[in-house]
Short mmCIF file of C-alpha atoms in Angstrom, two decimals:
data_model
loop_
_atom_site.label_atom_id
_atom_site.label_comp_id
_atom_site.label_asym_id
_atom_site.label_seq_id
_atom_site.Cartn_x
_atom_site.Cartn_y
_atom_site.Cartn_z
CA MET A 1 0.00 0.00 0.00
CA CYS A 2 1.22 3.48 -0.78
CA SER A 3 0.90 6.46 1.54
CA SER A 4 -2.29 7.74 -0.11
CA ASP A 5 -3.92 4.31 0.32
CA LEU A 6 -2.96 4.25 4.01
CA LEU A 7 -4.27 7.79 4.47
CA ASP A 8 -7.53 6.66 2.84
CA VAL A 9 -7.75 3.77 5.31
CA LEU A 10 -7.21 6.17 8.20
CA ASN A 11 -9.87 8.58 6.94
CA GLN A 12 -12.40 5.84 6.18
CA ARG A 13 -12.04 4.16 9.57
CA LEU A 14 -12.16 7.46 11.43
CA LEU A 15 -15.36 8.22 9.55
CA GLN A 16 -16.77 4.93 10.88
CA PHE A 17 -16.05 6.12 14.42
CA ASP A 18 -17.57 9.51 13.62
CA GLU A 19 -20.71 7.84 12.25
CA TYR A 20 -21.04 5.77 15.41
CA PHE A 21 -21.11 8.93 17.51
CA ALA A 22 -23.60 10.55 15.13
CA GLU A 23 -25.94 7.56 15.56
CA HIS A 24 -25.42 6.89 19.29
CA ASP A 25 -25.53 9.08 22.33
CA ALA A 26 -22.30 7.75 23.78
CA ALA A 27 -19.41 9.42 25.58
CA SER A 28 -16.92 6.95 24.12
CA LEU A 29 -16.72 4.14 21.62
CA PRO A 30 -16.96 0.59 22.99
CA VAL A 31 -13.53 -0.89 22.29
CA LEU A 32 -14.30 -4.59 21.98
CA PRO A 33 -16.80 -4.45 19.08
CA PHE A 34 -14.58 -1.95 17.27
CA LEU A 35 -11.23 -3.58 18.05
CA PRO A 36 -10.68 -4.87 14.48
CA VAL A 37 -11.25 -1.36 13.11
CA ILE A 38 -9.06 0.23 15.80
CA ASN A 39 -6.34 -2.31 14.94
CA GLU A 40 -6.67 -1.41 11.26
CA VAL A 41 -6.15 2.27 12.10
CA PHE A 42 -3.16 1.34 14.23
CA ARG A 43 -1.64 -0.78 11.43
CA ALA A 44 -2.08 2.00 8.88
CA ALA A 45 -0.35 4.50 11.17
CA HIS A 46 2.33 1.90 11.95
CA SER A 47 2.97 1.25 8.25
CA ILE A 48 3.34 4.97 7.55
CA LYS A 49 5.66 5.30 10.53
CA GLY A 50 7.86 2.41 9.39
CA SER A 51 8.13 3.63 5.82
CA SER A 52 8.82 7.19 6.88
CA GLY A 53 11.54 6.00 9.24
CA MET A 54 13.29 4.13 6.44
CA LEU A 55 13.07 7.21 4.22
CA GLY A 56 14.29 9.59 6.91
CA LEU A 57 11.05 11.60 7.03
CA ARG A 58 11.36 12.70 10.65
CA ASN A 59 8.20 14.82 10.70
CA VAL A 60 5.98 12.02 9.36
CA ASN A 61 7.68 9.47 11.61
CA SER A 62 7.27 11.59 14.72
CA LEU A 63 3.61 12.35 14.06
CA THR A 64 2.67 8.75 13.34
CA HIS A 65 4.60 7.61 16.40
CA LYS A 66 2.45 9.92 18.57
CA MET A 67 -0.67 8.59 16.83
CA GLU A 68 0.44 5.04 17.56
CA ASN A 69 0.92 5.86 21.23
CA LEU A 70 -2.61 7.22 21.48
CA LEU A 71 -4.05 4.29 19.53
CA ASP A 72 -2.21 1.84 21.73
CA GLY A 73 -3.88 3.47 24.73
CA VAL A 74 -7.26 3.07 23.04
CA ARG A 75 -6.60 -0.59 22.24
CA ALA A 76 -5.55 -1.28 25.83
CA GLU A 77 -8.62 0.64 27.07
CA ARG A 78 -6.44 3.13 28.93
CA THR A 79 -7.64 5.95 26.69
CA PRO A 80 -11.33 6.27 25.79
CA LEU A 81 -12.07 6.84 22.13
CA THR A 82 -14.27 9.90 22.46
CA PRO A 83 -15.60 12.22 19.75
CA THR A 84 -12.84 14.66 20.74
CA MET A 85 -10.20 11.96 20.31
CA VAL A 86 -11.61 11.07 16.87
CA GLU A 87 -11.36 14.76 15.92
CA ILE A 88 -7.74 14.78 17.13
CA PHE A 89 -6.99 11.80 14.87
CA PHE A 90 -8.66 13.58 11.93
CA ARG A 91 -6.43 16.60 12.59
CA ALA A 92 -3.39 14.31 12.66
CA VAL A 93 -4.38 12.79 9.31
CA ASP A 94 -4.83 16.30 7.89
CA GLN A 95 -1.29 17.10 9.03
CA LEU A 96 0.02 13.92 7.39
CA GLU A 97 -1.76 14.77 4.16
CA GLY A 98 -0.14 18.20 4.20
CA MET A 99 3.28 16.66 4.76
CA PHE A 100 2.81 14.26 1.85
CA HIS A 101 1.55 17.05 -0.42
CA ARG A 102 4.69 19.08 0.34
CA LEU A 103 6.84 16.05 -0.48
CA ARG A 104 4.99 15.45 -3.76
CA ASP A 105 5.32 19.12 -4.67
CA GLY A 106 9.09 18.96 -4.11
CA LEU A 107 9.00 21.35 -1.15
CA GLY A 108 11.18 19.13 1.03
CA SER A 109 10.80 16.99 4.08
CA GLU A 110 11.93 19.37 6.80
CA PRO A 111 9.19 19.87 9.36
CA THR A 112 7.42 23.22 9.34
CA GLU A 113 6.90 25.17 12.53
CA GLU A 114 3.19 24.30 12.39
CA GLU A 115 3.99 20.58 12.11
CA ASN A 116 6.43 20.72 15.00
CA GLU A 117 3.85 22.53 17.13
CA PHE A 118 1.17 19.99 16.25
CA VAL A 119 3.43 17.03 17.11
CA GLU A 120 4.30 18.66 20.44
CA TRP A 121 0.61 19.31 21.11
CA LEU A 122 -0.26 15.71 20.19
CA ASP A 123 2.46 14.47 22.52
CA GLY A 124 0.87 16.55 25.26
CA VAL A 125 -2.51 14.99 24.51
CA GLY A 126 -0.94 11.56 24.88
CA LYS A 127 0.71 12.46 28.16
CA SER A 128 -2.44 14.00 29.62
CA THR A 129 -4.56 10.99 28.65
CA LEU A 130 -2.01 8.68 30.22
CA GLU A 131 -2.05 10.75 33.39
CA ALA A 132 -5.85 10.79 33.36
CA SER A 133 -5.98 7.02 33.05
CA THR A 134 -3.76 6.67 36.13
CA ALA A 135 -5.61 9.41 38.01
CA ARG A 136 -8.98 7.72 38.21
CA THR A 137 -8.95 7.44 42.00
CA PRO A 138 -8.31 10.12 44.61
CA ALA A 139 -5.25 8.18 45.86
CA SER A 140 -3.60 8.13 42.45
CA ALA A 141 -4.53 11.78 41.89
CA ALA A 142 -2.78 12.69 45.12
CA ALA A 143 0.25 10.65 44.07
CA LEU A 144 0.43 12.78 40.93
CA GLY A 145 0.18 15.96 43.00
CA ARG A 146 -3.40 16.70 41.93
CA THR A 147 -6.55 17.16 43.85
CA PRO A 148 -9.41 14.78 42.98
CA ALA A 149 -11.24 17.69 41.36
CA ALA A 150 -8.24 18.44 39.13
CA ALA A 151 -7.94 14.77 38.19
CA ALA A 152 -11.59 14.70 37.18
CA VAL A 153 -11.02 17.55 34.70
CA LEU A 154 -8.48 15.49 32.84
#
């Protein structure tokens, strides 16, 4: 599969998640029934990451690595797949598409400031969701130096 095919897979599967939320009044997607689709999204991101690593495309590699981390949390049920998280993945795919368009147009592979900022932001999303998953009880919130109310906001 080429990069455009993998991006199509990502977009199509994310649309499936989006459609689920449009049809159901749910705070998050149930992982087990959607695990094959979540795994397909993970594999597409993983394939892009692997190829970009071999080609030295640091910006693509870094972004897909952050996506993989978030998707791994979803697969392990540490991170709920919410409508907001689906929107974050759509934004990540938009960034990837922009990176690939620049490459196709011969504009180089060096990350733009916007790409670097997005990858940093996405990394922060991953870290905050990891912290939130460990801060589900007042005891763990206190261990992280948070009050239970602050942990609930995450």
